CSV table of C-alpha atoms in Angstrom, one decimal:
chain,number,residue,atom,x,y,z
A,1,MET,CA,-2.5,17.9,-15.4
A,2,SER,CA,-4.5,20.2,-13.8
A,3,THR,CA,-6.8,19.4,-10.9
A,4,ASN,CA,-9.9,20.5,-11.6
A,5,THR,CA,-11.7,21.5,-8.2
A,6,MET,CA,-15.3,22.6,-7.6
A,7,GLY,CA,-17.0,24.8,-5.0
A,8,ASP,CA,-15.9,22.9,-1.6
A,9,GLY,CA,-16.4,19.3,-3.0
A,10,PHE,CA,-12.9,16.5,-2.7
A,11,PHE,CA,-11.8,14.1,-4.2
A,12,VAL,CA,-12.7,11.1,-4.4
A,13,PHE,CA,-10.6,8.0,-5.3
A,14,PHE,CA,-11.7,4.5,-5.4
A,15,ARG,CA,-9.4,2.2,-3.6
A,16,LEU,CA,-8.1,-1.4,-6.0
A,17,THR,CA,-6.6,-4.1,-5.0
A,18,ASP,CA,-3.4,-5.6,-7.0
A,19,HIS,CA,-5.3,-8.0,-8.8
A,20,ILE,CA,-7.6,-6.5,-11.9
A,21,PHE,CA,-9.2,-8.5,-14.2
A,22,LYS,CA,-8.2,-8.2,-17.4
A,23,THR,CA,-10.8,-6.2,-18.7
A,24,ASN,CA,-11.2,-2.9,-19.7
A,25,ASN,CA,-11.7,-0.9,-16.4
A,26,ARG,CA,-13.3,2.4,-17.7
A,27,PHE,CA,-16.5,4.0,-17.6
A,28,ARG,CA,-18.7,6.8,-16.9
A,29,VAL,CA,-19.9,8.3,-14.0
A,30,ASN,CA,-22.5,10.5,-13.5
A,31,ILE,CA,-23.2,12.5,-10.0
A,32,THR,CA,-25.8,14.3,-8.8
A,33,SER,CA,-25.1,16.5,-5.1
A,34,SER,CA,-28.5,17.0,-2.8
A,35,THR,CA,-28.2,21.0,-3.6
A,36,GLY,CA,-28.7,20.0,-7.6
A,37,LYS,CA,-25.1,20.3,-8.9
A,38,LEU,CA,-24.0,17.0,-11.9
A,39,ILE,CA,-20.7,16.1,-12.2
A,40,LYS,CA,-20.0,14.2,-15.5
A,41,ILE,CA,-17.0,11.9,-15.5
A,42,ASP,CA,-15.4,10.8,-18.7
A,43,SER,CA,-13.2,7.8,-16.8
A,44,VAL,CA,-12.4,6.8,-13.7
A,45,SER,CA,-9.9,4.7,-14.6
A,46,PRO,CA,-6.2,4.5,-13.1
A,47,VAL,CA,-3.5,6.0,-16.1
A,48,ASP,CA,-1.5,3.6,-15.0
A,49,SER,CA,-3.1,-0.1,-14.9
A,50,ASP,CA,-0.6,-0.9,-12.1
A,51,ASP,CA,-2.1,2.3,-10.3
A,52,LYS,CA,-4.3,1.1,-7.0
A,53,TYR,CA,-6.3,4.8,-7.5
A,54,ALA,CA,-8.9,6.1,-9.4
A,55,PRO,CA,-10.0,9.9,-9.2
A,56,ILE,CA,-13.7,11.0,-8.6
A,57,GLU,CA,-14.8,14.9,-7.7
A,58,ILE,CA,-17.6,15.3,-5.7
A,59,SER,CA,-18.9,19.0,-5.0
A,60,ASP,CA,-20.9,19.2,-1.3
A,61,SER,CA,-19.5,17.0,0.4
A,62,ALA,CA,-21.5,16.9,3.6
A,63,ALA,CA,-24.6,16.3,1.7
A,64,PRO,CA,-26.3,12.9,0.1
A,65,ILE,CA,-23.9,12.2,-3.7
A,66,ILE,CA,-26.3,10.2,-6.3
A,67,LEU,CA,-24.5,8.1,-8.3
A,68,ALA,CA,-24.9,6.8,-11.4
A,69,TYR,CA,-22.7,4.4,-11.1
A,70,ILE,CA,-21.7,2.3,-8.4
A,71,ILE,CA,-19.3,-0.6,-6.7
A,72,GLN,CA,-21.0,-3.9,-5.4
A,73,ARG,CA,-19.6,-6.8,-3.9
A,74,THR,CA,-20.1,-10.2,-5.4
A,75,ASP,CA,-18.7,-13.3,-4.4
A,76,ASN,CA,-15.0,-13.1,-4.9
A,77,ALA,CA,-15.1,-9.9,-6.5
A,78,ILE,CA,-16.3,-5.7,-7.1
A,79,VAL,CA,-18.9,-4.9,-10.2
A,80,VAL,CA,-18.8,-1.3,-11.3
A,81,SER,CA,-22.4,-1.7,-12.1
A,82,GLU,CA,-25.1,0.5,-13.5
A,83,GLY,CA,-27.8,2.6,-10.9
A,84,GLU,CA,-28.3,4.7,-8.4
A,85,ALA,CA,-27.0,4.8,-5.2
A,86,LYS,CA,-27.0,7.3,-2.1
A,87,ILE,CA,-23.5,8.0,-1.1
A,88,LYS,CA,-22.7,9.0,2.9
A,89,TYR,CA,-19.7,11.2,3.5
A,90,ASP,CA,-18.4,10.2,7.8
A,91,ASP,CA,-15.9,13.1,8.4
A,92,ILE,CA,-14.9,10.8,11.1
A,93,THR,CA,-13.6,7.6,9.2
A,94,ARG,CA,-13.3,9.3,6.6
A,95,LYS,CA,-15.5,7.1,4.1
A,96,LEU,CA,-17.9,7.2,1.5
A,97,HIS,CA,-20.5,4.8,3.3
A,98,VAL,CA,-23.9,3.5,0.8
A,99,LEU,CA,-26.8,4.1,2.1
A,100,ASP,CA,-29.1,3.1,-0.9
A,101,PHE,CA,-28.0,1.0,-4.0
A,102,LYS,CA,-31.0,0.1,-6.7
A,103,GLN,CA,-29.9,-1.6,-9.3
A,104,LYS,CA,-30.9,-1.1,-13.4
A,105,ASN,CA,-29.0,-4.6,-15.0
A,106,MET,CA,-25.9,-6.6,-14.2
A,107,GLU,CA,-23.5,-4.9,-16.9
A,108,GLY,CA,-20.6,-4.0,-15.0
A,109,VAL,CA,-16.8,-4.2,-14.8
A,110,ALA,CA,-15.9,-6.9,-12.4
A,111,LEU,CA,-12.3,-5.8,-10.4
A,112,LYS,CA,-10.8,-8.3,-7.9
A,113,LEU,CA,-11.5,-7.5,-4.2
A,114,ASP,CA,-9.5,-8.8,-1.2
A,115,ASP,CA,-10.4,-10.7,2.0
A,116,SER,CA,-12.9,-8.0,3.2
A,117,LYS,CA,-15.0,-9.7,5.7
A,118,ASN,CA,-17.5,-6.3,5.6
A,119,PRO,CA,-20.6,-7.1,4.4
A,120,TYR,CA,-20.4,-4.1,2.3
A,121,PHE,CA,-17.7,-2.4,0.1
A,122,ASN,CA,-15.9,1.6,1.5
A,123,LEU,CA,-14.9,4.1,-0.7
A,124,GLN,CA,-11.8,5.5,0.8
A,125,LEU,CA,-11.2,8.8,0.9
A,126,ILE,CA,-7.7,9.4,-0.2
A,127,ARG,CA,-6.3,13.4,0.4
A,128,ALA,CA,-5.4,14.6,-3.6
A,129,THR,CA,-2.4,15.6,-4.5
A,130,GLY,CA,-1.3,17.3,-7.6
A,131,SER,CA,0.5,14.5,-9.4
A,132,LEU,CA,-2.5,12.3,-8.4
A,133,CYS,CA,-5.0,14.6,-10.0
A,134,SER,CA,-5.7,14.7,-13.8
A,135,LYS,CA,-8.3,17.4,-14.6
A,136,LEU,CA,-11.7,14.8,-14.6
A,137,ASN,CA,-14.5,17.1,-16.4
A,138,ARG,CA,-13.6,17.7,-20.3
């Protein structure tokens, strides 16, 4: 397996919980940075269904990023639904925060959420290693 780093990009891993609903959690993601670079990713599913991390590569990390798909909270799950979101990376907390989200439809992939008391779901940045990463841009 090889990694594909674009410029000053970094790898972001969605931190999933142990309990994932029995559903196909593969989905397509388009990322556009503030500099206009478009990154198309075929899937951000974990390679193994037992894995808790699914990688996304984002370049131009200092600027807000637009995601075509975003993970949202519902009552007891998170849903990956279509829409546009502005994402900001915090260098201190090493987390990505959803600044704004405009949903296009209610369709999505349901994932079990842990007992988090945060009003929104944080995407946690995990530093990538060769064994965790596969080539994302095909």
